[in-house]
Coordinates of C-alpha atoms and ligand atoms in Angstrom, one line a residue:
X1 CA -116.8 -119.2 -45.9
X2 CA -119.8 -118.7 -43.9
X3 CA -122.4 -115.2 -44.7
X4 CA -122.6 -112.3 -42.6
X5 CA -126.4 -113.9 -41.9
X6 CA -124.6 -117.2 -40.3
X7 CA -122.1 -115.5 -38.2
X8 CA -124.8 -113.7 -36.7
X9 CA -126.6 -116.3 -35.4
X10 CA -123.5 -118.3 -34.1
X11 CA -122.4 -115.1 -32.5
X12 CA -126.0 -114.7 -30.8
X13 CA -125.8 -118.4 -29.8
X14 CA -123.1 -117.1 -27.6
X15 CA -123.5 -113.9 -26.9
X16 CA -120.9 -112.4 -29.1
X17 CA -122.9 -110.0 -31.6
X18 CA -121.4 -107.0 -30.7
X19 CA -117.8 -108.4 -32.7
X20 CA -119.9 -107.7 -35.7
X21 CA -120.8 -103.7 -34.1
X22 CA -118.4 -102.1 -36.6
X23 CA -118.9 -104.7 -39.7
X24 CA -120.0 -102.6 -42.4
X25 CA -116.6 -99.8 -41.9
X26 CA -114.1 -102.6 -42.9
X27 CA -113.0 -103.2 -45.9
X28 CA -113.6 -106.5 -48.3
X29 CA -110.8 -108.4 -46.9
X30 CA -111.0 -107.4 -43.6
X31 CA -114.9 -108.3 -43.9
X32 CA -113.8 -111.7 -45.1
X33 CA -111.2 -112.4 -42.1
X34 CA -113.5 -111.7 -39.5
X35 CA -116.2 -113.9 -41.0
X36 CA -113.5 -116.6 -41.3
X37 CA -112.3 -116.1 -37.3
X38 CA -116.2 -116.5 -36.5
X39 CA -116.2 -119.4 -38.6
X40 CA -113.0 -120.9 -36.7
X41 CA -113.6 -120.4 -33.3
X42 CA -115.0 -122.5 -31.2
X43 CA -116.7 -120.1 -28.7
X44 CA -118.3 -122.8 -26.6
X45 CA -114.7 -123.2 -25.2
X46 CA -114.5 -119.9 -25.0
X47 CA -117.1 -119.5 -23.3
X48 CA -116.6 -122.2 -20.5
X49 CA -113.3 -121.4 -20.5
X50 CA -114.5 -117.4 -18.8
X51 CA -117.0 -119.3 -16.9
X52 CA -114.1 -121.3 -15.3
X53 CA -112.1 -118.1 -14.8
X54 CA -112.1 -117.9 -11.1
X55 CA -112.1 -121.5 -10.4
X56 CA -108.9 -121.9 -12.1
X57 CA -107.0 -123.0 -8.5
X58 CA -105.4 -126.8 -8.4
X59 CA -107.9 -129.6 -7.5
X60 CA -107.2 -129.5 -3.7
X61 CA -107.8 -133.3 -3.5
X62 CA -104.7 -134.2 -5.7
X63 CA -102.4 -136.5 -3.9
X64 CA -98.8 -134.7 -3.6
X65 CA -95.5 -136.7 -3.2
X66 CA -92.0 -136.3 -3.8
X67 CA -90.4 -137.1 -7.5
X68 CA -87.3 -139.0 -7.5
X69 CA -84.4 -137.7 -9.5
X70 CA -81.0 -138.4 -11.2
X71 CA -77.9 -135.8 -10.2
X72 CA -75.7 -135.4 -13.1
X73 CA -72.9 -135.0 -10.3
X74 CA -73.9 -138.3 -8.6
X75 CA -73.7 -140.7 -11.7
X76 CA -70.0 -142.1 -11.2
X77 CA -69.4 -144.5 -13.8
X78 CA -72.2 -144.7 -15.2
X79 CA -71.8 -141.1 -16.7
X80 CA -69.4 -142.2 -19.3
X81 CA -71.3 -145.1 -20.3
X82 CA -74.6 -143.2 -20.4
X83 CA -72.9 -140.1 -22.9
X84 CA -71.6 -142.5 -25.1
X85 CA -74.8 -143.7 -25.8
X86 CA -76.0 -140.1 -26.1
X87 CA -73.0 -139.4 -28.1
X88 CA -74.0 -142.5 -30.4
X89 CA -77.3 -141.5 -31.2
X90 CA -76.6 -137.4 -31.9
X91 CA -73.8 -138.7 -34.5
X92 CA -76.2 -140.9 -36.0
X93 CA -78.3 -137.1 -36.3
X94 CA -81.5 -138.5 -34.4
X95 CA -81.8 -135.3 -32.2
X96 CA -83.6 -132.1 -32.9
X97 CA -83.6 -129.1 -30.9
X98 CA -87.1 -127.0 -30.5
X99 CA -87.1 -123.3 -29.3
X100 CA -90.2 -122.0 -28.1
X101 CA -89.9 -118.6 -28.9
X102 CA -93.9 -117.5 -29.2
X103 CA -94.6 -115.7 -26.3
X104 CA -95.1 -112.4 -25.6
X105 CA -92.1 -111.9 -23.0
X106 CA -94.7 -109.0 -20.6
X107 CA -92.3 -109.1 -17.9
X108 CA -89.0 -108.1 -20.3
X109 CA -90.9 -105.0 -21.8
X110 CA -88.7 -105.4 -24.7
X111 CA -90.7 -104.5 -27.8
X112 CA -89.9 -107.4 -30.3
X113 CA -89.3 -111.3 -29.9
X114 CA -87.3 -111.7 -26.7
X115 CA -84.4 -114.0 -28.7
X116 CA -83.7 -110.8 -30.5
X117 CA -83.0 -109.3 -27.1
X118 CA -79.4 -108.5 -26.5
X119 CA -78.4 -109.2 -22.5
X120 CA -75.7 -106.6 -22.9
X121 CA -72.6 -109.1 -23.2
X122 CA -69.7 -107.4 -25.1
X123 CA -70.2 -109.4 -28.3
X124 CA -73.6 -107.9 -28.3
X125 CA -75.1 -111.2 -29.4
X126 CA -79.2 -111.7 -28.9
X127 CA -80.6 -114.6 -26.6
X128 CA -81.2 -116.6 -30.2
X129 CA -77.6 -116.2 -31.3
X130 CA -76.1 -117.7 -28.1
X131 CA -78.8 -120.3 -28.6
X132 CA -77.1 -120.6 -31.7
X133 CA -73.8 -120.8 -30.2
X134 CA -74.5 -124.4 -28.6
X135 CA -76.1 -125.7 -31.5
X136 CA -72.6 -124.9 -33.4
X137 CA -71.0 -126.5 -30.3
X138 CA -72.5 -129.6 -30.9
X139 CA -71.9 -129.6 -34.7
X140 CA -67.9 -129.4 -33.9
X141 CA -68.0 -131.8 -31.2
X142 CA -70.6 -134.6 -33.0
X143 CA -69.8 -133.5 -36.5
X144 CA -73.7 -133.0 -37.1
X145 CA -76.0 -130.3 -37.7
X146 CA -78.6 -130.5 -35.5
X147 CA -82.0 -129.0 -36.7
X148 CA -83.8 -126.4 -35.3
X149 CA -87.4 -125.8 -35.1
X150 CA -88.7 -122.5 -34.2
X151 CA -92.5 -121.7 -32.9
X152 CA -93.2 -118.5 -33.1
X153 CA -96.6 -116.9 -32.9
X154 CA -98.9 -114.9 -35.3
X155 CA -97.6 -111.7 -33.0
X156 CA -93.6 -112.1 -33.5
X157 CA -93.0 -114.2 -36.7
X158 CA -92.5 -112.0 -39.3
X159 CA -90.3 -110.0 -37.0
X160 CA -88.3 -113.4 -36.0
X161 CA -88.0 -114.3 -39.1
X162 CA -86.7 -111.0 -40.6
X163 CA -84.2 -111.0 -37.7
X164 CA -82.7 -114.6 -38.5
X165 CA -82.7 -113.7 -42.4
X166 CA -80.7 -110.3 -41.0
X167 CA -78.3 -112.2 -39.4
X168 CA -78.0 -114.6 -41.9
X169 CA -79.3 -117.4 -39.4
X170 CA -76.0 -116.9 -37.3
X171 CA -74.1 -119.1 -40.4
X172 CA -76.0 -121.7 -39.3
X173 CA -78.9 -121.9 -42.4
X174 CA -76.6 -124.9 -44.3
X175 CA -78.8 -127.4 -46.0
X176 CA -82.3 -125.5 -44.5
X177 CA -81.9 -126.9 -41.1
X178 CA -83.9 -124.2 -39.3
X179 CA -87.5 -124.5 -39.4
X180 CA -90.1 -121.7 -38.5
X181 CA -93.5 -122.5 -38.0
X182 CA -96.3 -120.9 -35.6
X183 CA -98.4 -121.7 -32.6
X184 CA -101.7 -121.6 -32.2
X185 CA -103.9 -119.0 -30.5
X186 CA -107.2 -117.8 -29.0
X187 CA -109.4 -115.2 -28.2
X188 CA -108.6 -112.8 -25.1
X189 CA -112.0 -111.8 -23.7
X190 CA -113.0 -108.9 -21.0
X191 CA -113.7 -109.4 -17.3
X192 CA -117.4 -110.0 -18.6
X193 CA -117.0 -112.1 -21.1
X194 CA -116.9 -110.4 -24.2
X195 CA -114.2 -111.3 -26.7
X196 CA -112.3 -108.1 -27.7
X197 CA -112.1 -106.8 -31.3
X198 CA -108.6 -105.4 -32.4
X199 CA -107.2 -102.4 -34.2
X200 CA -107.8 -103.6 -37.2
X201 CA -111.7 -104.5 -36.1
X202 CA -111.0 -108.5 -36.0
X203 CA -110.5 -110.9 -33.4
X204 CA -108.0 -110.2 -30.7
X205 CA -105.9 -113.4 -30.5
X206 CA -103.3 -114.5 -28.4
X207 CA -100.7 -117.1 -28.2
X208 CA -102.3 -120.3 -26.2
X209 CA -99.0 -121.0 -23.9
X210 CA -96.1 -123.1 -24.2
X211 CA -98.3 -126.1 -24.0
X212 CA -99.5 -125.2 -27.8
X213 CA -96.1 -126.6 -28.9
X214 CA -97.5 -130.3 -29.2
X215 CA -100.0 -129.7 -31.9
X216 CA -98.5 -126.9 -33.4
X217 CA -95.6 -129.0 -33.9
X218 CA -97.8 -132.1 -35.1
X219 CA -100.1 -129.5 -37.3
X220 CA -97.7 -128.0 -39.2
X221 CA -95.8 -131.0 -40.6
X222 CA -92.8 -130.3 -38.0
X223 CA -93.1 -134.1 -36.8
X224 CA -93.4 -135.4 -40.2
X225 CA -90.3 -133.8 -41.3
X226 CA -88.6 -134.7 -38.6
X227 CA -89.5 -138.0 -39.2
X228 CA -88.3 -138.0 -42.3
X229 CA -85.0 -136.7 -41.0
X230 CA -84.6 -140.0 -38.9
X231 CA -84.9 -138.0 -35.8
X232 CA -86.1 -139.8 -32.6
X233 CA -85.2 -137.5 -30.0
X234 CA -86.4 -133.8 -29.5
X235 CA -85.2 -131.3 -27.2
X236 CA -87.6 -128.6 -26.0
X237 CA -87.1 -125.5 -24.5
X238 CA -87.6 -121.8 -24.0
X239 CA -86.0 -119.2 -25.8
X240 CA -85.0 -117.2 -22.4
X241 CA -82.0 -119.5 -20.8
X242 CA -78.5 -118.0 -22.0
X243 CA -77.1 -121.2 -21.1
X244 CA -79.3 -123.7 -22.3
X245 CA -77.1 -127.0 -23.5
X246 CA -79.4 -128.1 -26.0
X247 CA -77.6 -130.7 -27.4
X248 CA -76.7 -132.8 -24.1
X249 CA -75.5 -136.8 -24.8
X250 CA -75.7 -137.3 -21.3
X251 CA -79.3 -136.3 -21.1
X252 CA -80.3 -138.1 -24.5
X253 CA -78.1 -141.2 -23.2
X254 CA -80.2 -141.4 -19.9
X255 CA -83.2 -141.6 -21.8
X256 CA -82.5 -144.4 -24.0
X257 CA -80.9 -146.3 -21.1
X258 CA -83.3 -145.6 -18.8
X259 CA -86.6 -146.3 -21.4
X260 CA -88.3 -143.2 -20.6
X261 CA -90.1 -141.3 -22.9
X262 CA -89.8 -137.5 -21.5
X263 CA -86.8 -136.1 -19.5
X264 CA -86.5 -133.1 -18.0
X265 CA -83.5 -131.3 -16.1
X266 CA -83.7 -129.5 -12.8
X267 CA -82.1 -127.3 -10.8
X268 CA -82.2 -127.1 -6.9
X269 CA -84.2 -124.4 -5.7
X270 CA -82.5 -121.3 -4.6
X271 CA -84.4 -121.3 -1.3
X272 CA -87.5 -122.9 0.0
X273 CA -89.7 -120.1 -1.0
X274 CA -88.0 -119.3 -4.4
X275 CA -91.2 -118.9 -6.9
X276 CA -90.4 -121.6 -9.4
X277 CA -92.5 -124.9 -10.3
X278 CA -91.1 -127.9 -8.4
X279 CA -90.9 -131.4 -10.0
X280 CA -93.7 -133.7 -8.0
X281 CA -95.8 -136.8 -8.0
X282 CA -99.7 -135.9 -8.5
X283 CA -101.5 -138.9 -8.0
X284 CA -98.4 -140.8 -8.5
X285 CA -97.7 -139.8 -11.7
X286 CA -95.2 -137.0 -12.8
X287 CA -96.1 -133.5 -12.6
X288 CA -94.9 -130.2 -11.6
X289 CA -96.0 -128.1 -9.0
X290 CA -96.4 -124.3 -8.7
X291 CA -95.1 -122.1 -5.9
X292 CA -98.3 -120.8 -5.3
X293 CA -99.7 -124.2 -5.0
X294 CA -97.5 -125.6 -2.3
X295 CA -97.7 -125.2 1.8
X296 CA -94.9 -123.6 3.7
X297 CA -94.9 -126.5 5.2
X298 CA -94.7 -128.4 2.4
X299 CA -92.0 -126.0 0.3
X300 CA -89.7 -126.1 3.4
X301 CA -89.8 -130.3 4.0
X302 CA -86.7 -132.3 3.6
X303 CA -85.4 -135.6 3.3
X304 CA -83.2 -137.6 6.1
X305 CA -79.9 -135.9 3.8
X306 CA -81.5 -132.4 4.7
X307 CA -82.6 -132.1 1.0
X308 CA -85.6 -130.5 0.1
X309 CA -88.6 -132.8 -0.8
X310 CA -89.8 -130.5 -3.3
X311 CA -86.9 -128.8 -4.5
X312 CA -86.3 -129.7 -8.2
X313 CA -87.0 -126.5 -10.3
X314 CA -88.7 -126.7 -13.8
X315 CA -86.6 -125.2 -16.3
X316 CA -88.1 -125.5 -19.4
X317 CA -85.9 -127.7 -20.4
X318 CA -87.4 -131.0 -21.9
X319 CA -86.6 -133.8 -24.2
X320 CA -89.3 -136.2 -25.5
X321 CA -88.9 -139.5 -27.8
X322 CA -90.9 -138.3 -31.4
X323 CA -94.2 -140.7 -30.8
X324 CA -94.7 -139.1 -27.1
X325 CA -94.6 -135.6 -28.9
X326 CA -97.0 -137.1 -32.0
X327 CA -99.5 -138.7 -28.8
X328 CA -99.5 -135.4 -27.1
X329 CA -100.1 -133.0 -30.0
X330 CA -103.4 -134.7 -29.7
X331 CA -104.3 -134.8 -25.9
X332 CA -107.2 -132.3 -24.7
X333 CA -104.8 -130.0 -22.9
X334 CA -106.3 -128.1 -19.9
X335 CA -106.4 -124.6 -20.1
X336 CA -105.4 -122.0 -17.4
X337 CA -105.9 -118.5 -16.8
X338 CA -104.1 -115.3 -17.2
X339 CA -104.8 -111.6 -16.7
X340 CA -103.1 -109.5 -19.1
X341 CA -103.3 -105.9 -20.8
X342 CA -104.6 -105.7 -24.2
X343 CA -105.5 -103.0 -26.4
X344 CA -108.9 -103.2 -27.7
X345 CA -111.7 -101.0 -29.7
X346 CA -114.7 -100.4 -27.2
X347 CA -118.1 -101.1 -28.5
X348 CA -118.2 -96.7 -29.4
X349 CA -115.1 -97.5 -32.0
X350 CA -112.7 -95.7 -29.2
X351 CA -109.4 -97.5 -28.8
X352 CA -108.8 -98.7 -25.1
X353 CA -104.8 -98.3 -24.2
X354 CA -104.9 -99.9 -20.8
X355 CA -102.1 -98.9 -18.3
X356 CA -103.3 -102.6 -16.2
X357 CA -104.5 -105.9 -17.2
X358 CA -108.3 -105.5 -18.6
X359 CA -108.3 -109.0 -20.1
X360 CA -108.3 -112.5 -19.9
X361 CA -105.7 -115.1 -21.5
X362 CA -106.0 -118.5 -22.2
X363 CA -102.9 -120.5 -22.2
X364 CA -102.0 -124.4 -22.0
X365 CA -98.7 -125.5 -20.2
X366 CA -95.9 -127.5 -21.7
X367 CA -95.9 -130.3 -18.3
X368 CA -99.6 -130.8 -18.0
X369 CA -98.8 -133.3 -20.3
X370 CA -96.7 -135.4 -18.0
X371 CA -99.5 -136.6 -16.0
X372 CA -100.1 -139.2 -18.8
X373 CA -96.8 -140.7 -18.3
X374 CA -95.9 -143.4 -16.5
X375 CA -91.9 -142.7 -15.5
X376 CA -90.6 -139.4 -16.5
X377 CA -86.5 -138.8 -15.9
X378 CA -85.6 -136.0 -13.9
X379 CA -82.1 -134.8 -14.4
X380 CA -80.2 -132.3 -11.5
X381 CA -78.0 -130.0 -13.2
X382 CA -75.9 -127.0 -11.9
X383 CA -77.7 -123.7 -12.1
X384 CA -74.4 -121.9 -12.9
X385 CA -73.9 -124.0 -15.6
X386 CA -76.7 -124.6 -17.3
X387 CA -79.6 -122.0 -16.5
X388 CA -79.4 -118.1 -16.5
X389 CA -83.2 -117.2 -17.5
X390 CA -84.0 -113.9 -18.8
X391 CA -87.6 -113.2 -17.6
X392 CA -87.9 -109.3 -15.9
X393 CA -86.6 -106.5 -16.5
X394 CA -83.6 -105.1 -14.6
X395 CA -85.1 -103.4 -12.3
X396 CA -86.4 -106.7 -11.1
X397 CA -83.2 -107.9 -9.7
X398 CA -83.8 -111.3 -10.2
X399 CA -84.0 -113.5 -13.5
X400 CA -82.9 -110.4 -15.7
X401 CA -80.7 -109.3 -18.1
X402 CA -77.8 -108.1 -15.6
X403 CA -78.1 -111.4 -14.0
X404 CA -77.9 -113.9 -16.7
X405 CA -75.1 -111.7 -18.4
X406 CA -73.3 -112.4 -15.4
X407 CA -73.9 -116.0 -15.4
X408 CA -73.1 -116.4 -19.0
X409 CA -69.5 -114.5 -18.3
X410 CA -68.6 -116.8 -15.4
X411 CA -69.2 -119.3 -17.1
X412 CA -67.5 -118.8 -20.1
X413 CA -64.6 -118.0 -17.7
X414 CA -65.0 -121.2 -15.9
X415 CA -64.5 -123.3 -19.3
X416 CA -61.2 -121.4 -19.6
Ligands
LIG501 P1 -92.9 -117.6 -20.2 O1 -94.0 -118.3 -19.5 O2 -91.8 -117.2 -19.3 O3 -93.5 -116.4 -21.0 O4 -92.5 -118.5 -21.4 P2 -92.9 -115.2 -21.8 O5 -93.8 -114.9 -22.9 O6 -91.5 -115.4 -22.2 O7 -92.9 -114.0 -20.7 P3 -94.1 -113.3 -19.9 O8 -94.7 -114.3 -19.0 O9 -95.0 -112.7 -20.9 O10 -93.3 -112.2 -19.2 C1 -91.5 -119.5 -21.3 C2 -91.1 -119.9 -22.7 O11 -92.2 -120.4 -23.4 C3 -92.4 -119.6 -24.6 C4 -91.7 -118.3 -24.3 O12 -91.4 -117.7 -25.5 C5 -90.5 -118.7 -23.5 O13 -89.5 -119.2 -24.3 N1 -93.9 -119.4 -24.8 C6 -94.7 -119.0 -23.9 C7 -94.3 -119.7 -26.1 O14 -93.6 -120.1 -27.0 N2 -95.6 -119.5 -26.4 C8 -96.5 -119.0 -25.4 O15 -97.7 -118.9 -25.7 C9 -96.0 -118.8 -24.1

C-alpha cells in the first residue's frame, strides 16, 4: 500500500490533490481505502478520458451498410433441424445464461436493483423472478439446470444478493447454480475535471457499462468455472426484458450450424424514428448503430420488399461461444460518455444533492466488441413475444412498467 507522501505526488501528476483536502478527518480504514483507490486508478485514463468528453460523436468517416439477418418466421424447414441441434447441445448442459443486472436503472427511479422491481403483474413477481421463470422452463423442457451468472455492481450487490437469499433464489439455488459476481467501475469526475469524493470521503465510482461484463466475467473466475462446467455457449442479456427467452435451441442451434461465434436477436423497429440502436455494417464488419447517429434519410431507407435497411433493433440479447467471451474480456474497449447526477462532498466538506446531472460517466458498451468479428448472426424475433423492456418510468409511456406488464399478460394468454 502506497504512503500518504506517494499518493500526493501521483495525485499532483494529475491534478487530483484536492481528493486528499479532507484526509486527516477519516478514520484509519477509511485512510487506508482512499490510499488504496489512489493506488488503483489509473488517472491518465481518466484524464484523457474528460479530455475526450465532448468529442465523444461517431467517427463521421465510418463506412455504414446494411446487416443481413435471419427471420425466425422465415426459416421453413430448416427450423426444426436447426433446434434440434440447439436442443442437443442444452441437454448435453453446454449453455449458461448471464444477466447483467449492474446498472444503475436512472430512468426507472426505483430505489434498489431494478430485477427486484415488481411490474405490477398479479403474482407480484420482480423482473429477476420472471427471469427465473424461463430458466425453470428450460429445466422442464431439457431436463437441465442451466446456470446463472449474475453481474452486479459495487452499488447494488449486497442488496441483490440479500433479495435472492430472501426469496430463496426463486427455488432455483439446487446444486449452487447461480453465481454472483461484480463489474468493474471508475471514477465520475465534474465538468472540470476533478474526480468527485463521496460521502464517506473516498472515491466516487461508478459502474463502467454493460460492456464491463467481458472482463468482469474473465476476472472473476466466471469463465473458468464455466469451463469447468463444460459450458460452450453463453447467453447475455439485460436484466430489464420481461420476456427474455434465455434459453432458446433455435438460437444456440443457428450458431453452431451457422459457425458464428456471437449472435444476437432483433426486433423490427417500431417506426423509422423509434430511438433504438440498429444492427449495421461499420466498415464491413458488424456493429450497431445509434438513433442519434443515423440520417433521416438513412433511418427511413428500405429495401426493394419495402423493409427498412436499418431496422433490426438491439435488444440486449446476445449469445457468444466461451473463447469469444475469454478474447474479449481482454480487448481495449472504447469508452463513451455519460452525464449523470451524483452526489458529492465539495472541496468546503458541504454535501452537493444535485436536482440535474453535475457529472461525468464513463461507460463501455456490450457491441463495441463486434467490430472484431468477422460474421456475427442476427436473429428477427417477434417483439410481442420476446421483448417487453422496462426502462422509464410510467409516466414515460413507452418502455415502462404498464407497458411490459401488458406484454407479459398477452402473452401468457397467447400460450394458452
Ligand atoms: P441500460 O443501458 O438500459 O441502463 O442497461 P440501466 O442502468 O438499466 O438504466 P439507466 O440508463 O440508468 O436508466 C441495459 C442493461 O445493462 C445493464 C443494466 O443493468 C441493464 O440490464 N448494465 C448497464 C450493467 O449491468 N452495468 C452497467 O454499468 C450498465
Amino acid at each position: 500500500m502506497i504512503k500518504k507522501e506517494e499518493a500526493e505526488s501521483i495525485l499532483k501528476k494529475y491534478g487530483q490533490e484536492h481528493l486528499l483536502n479532507h484526509f486527516e478527518t477519516l478514520n484509519e480504514s477509511k485512510k487506508k481505502e482512499l490510499l488504496s483507490q489512489i493506488e488503483n486508478i489509473d488517472f491518465e485514463l481518466i484524464n484523457s478520458l474528460y479530455k475526450n468528453a465532448d468529442k465523444e460523436e461517431a467517427n463521421k468517416q465510418d463506412e455504414i451498410s446494411h446487416m443481413e439477418y435471419s427471420d425466425k418466421y422465415k426459416l421453413n424447414e430448416k427450423y426444426k433441424e436447426y433446434e434440434d441441434i440447439g436442443k442437443k447441445s442444452i441437454k448435453a448442459g453446454q449453455l449458461a445464461v448471464v444477466t447483467m443486472a449492474g446498472g444503475q436503472g436512472t430512468r426507472l427511479g426505483f430505489d434498489g436493483p431494478k430485477g427486484a422491481y415488481d411490474i405490477g403483474l398479479d403474482s407480484h413477481k420482480s423482473l429477476f423472478e420472471l427471469l427465473c421463470d424461463n430458466l425453470k422452463e428450460g429445466q422442464k423442457k431439457y431436463g437441465v439446470l442451466v446456470p446463472w451468472f449474475i453481474m452486479t455492481s459495487e452499488e447494488n450487490n449486497d442488496q441483490t444478493i440479500e433479495f435472492f437469499e430472501k426469496h430463496k433464489f426463486f427455488g432455483y439455488q439446487k446444486d449452487k447454480n447461480i453465481f454472483f459476481f461484480k463489474q468493474g467501475q471508475l471514477p465520475m469526475v465534474d465538468t472540470e475535471g476533478k474526480i468527485l469524493i463521496n460521502e464517506d470521503g473516498l472515491i466516487k465510482l461508478a459502474a463502467n457499462g454493460h460492456g464491463g461484463i467481458y472482463e468482469a466475467l474473465v476476472k472473476n473466475g466466471m469463465v473458468k468455472k464455466m469451463r469447468e462446467m463444460g459450458i460452450e455457449w453463453i447467453y447475455i442479456g439485460g436484466v430489464d426484458n420481461c420476456l427474455a427467452k434465455m434459453v432458446d435451441p433455435l438460437f444456440v442451434g443457428m450458431a453452431i450450424d451457422k459457425k458464428v461465434t456471437v449472435a444476437c436477436k432483433s426486433v423490427v423497429k417500431a417506426n423509422p424514428h423509434e430511438k433504438v440502436g440498429v444492427f449495421c455494417k461499420r466498415n464491413g464488419r458488424p456493429s450497431v448503430i445509434e438513433y442519434s447517429e443515423i440520417s433521416n434519410e438513412m433511418a427511413e431507407a428500405t429495401d426493394e420488399n419495402g423493409e427498412l435497411l436499418y431496422g433490426e433493433s438491439n435488444l440486449l440479447c446476445n449469445l457468444f461461444d466461451i473463447n469469444a467471451v475469454e478474447r474479449m474480456g481482454s480487448l481495449p474497449l472504447p469508452y463513451h460518455i455519460a452525464y449523470k447526477k451524483a452526489t458529492y462532498i465539495d472541496k468546503d466538506g458541504e454535501l452537493i444533492v444535485p436536482d440535474s446531472p453535475n457529472a461525468y460517466k464513463f461507460e463501455s458498451f456490450l457491441f463495441d466488441t463486434f467490430g472484431t468479428l468477422d460474421e456475427m448472426l442476427v436473429l428477427r424475433v417477434k417483439r410481442e413475444e420476446e421483448f417487453a423492456p422496462v426502462k422509464n418510468a410510467d409516466s414515460a409511456g413507452v418502455d415502462c412498467p404498464s407497458t411490459a406488464r401488458k406484454m407479459y399478460e398477452d402473452f401468457q394468454k397467447s400460450k394458452k
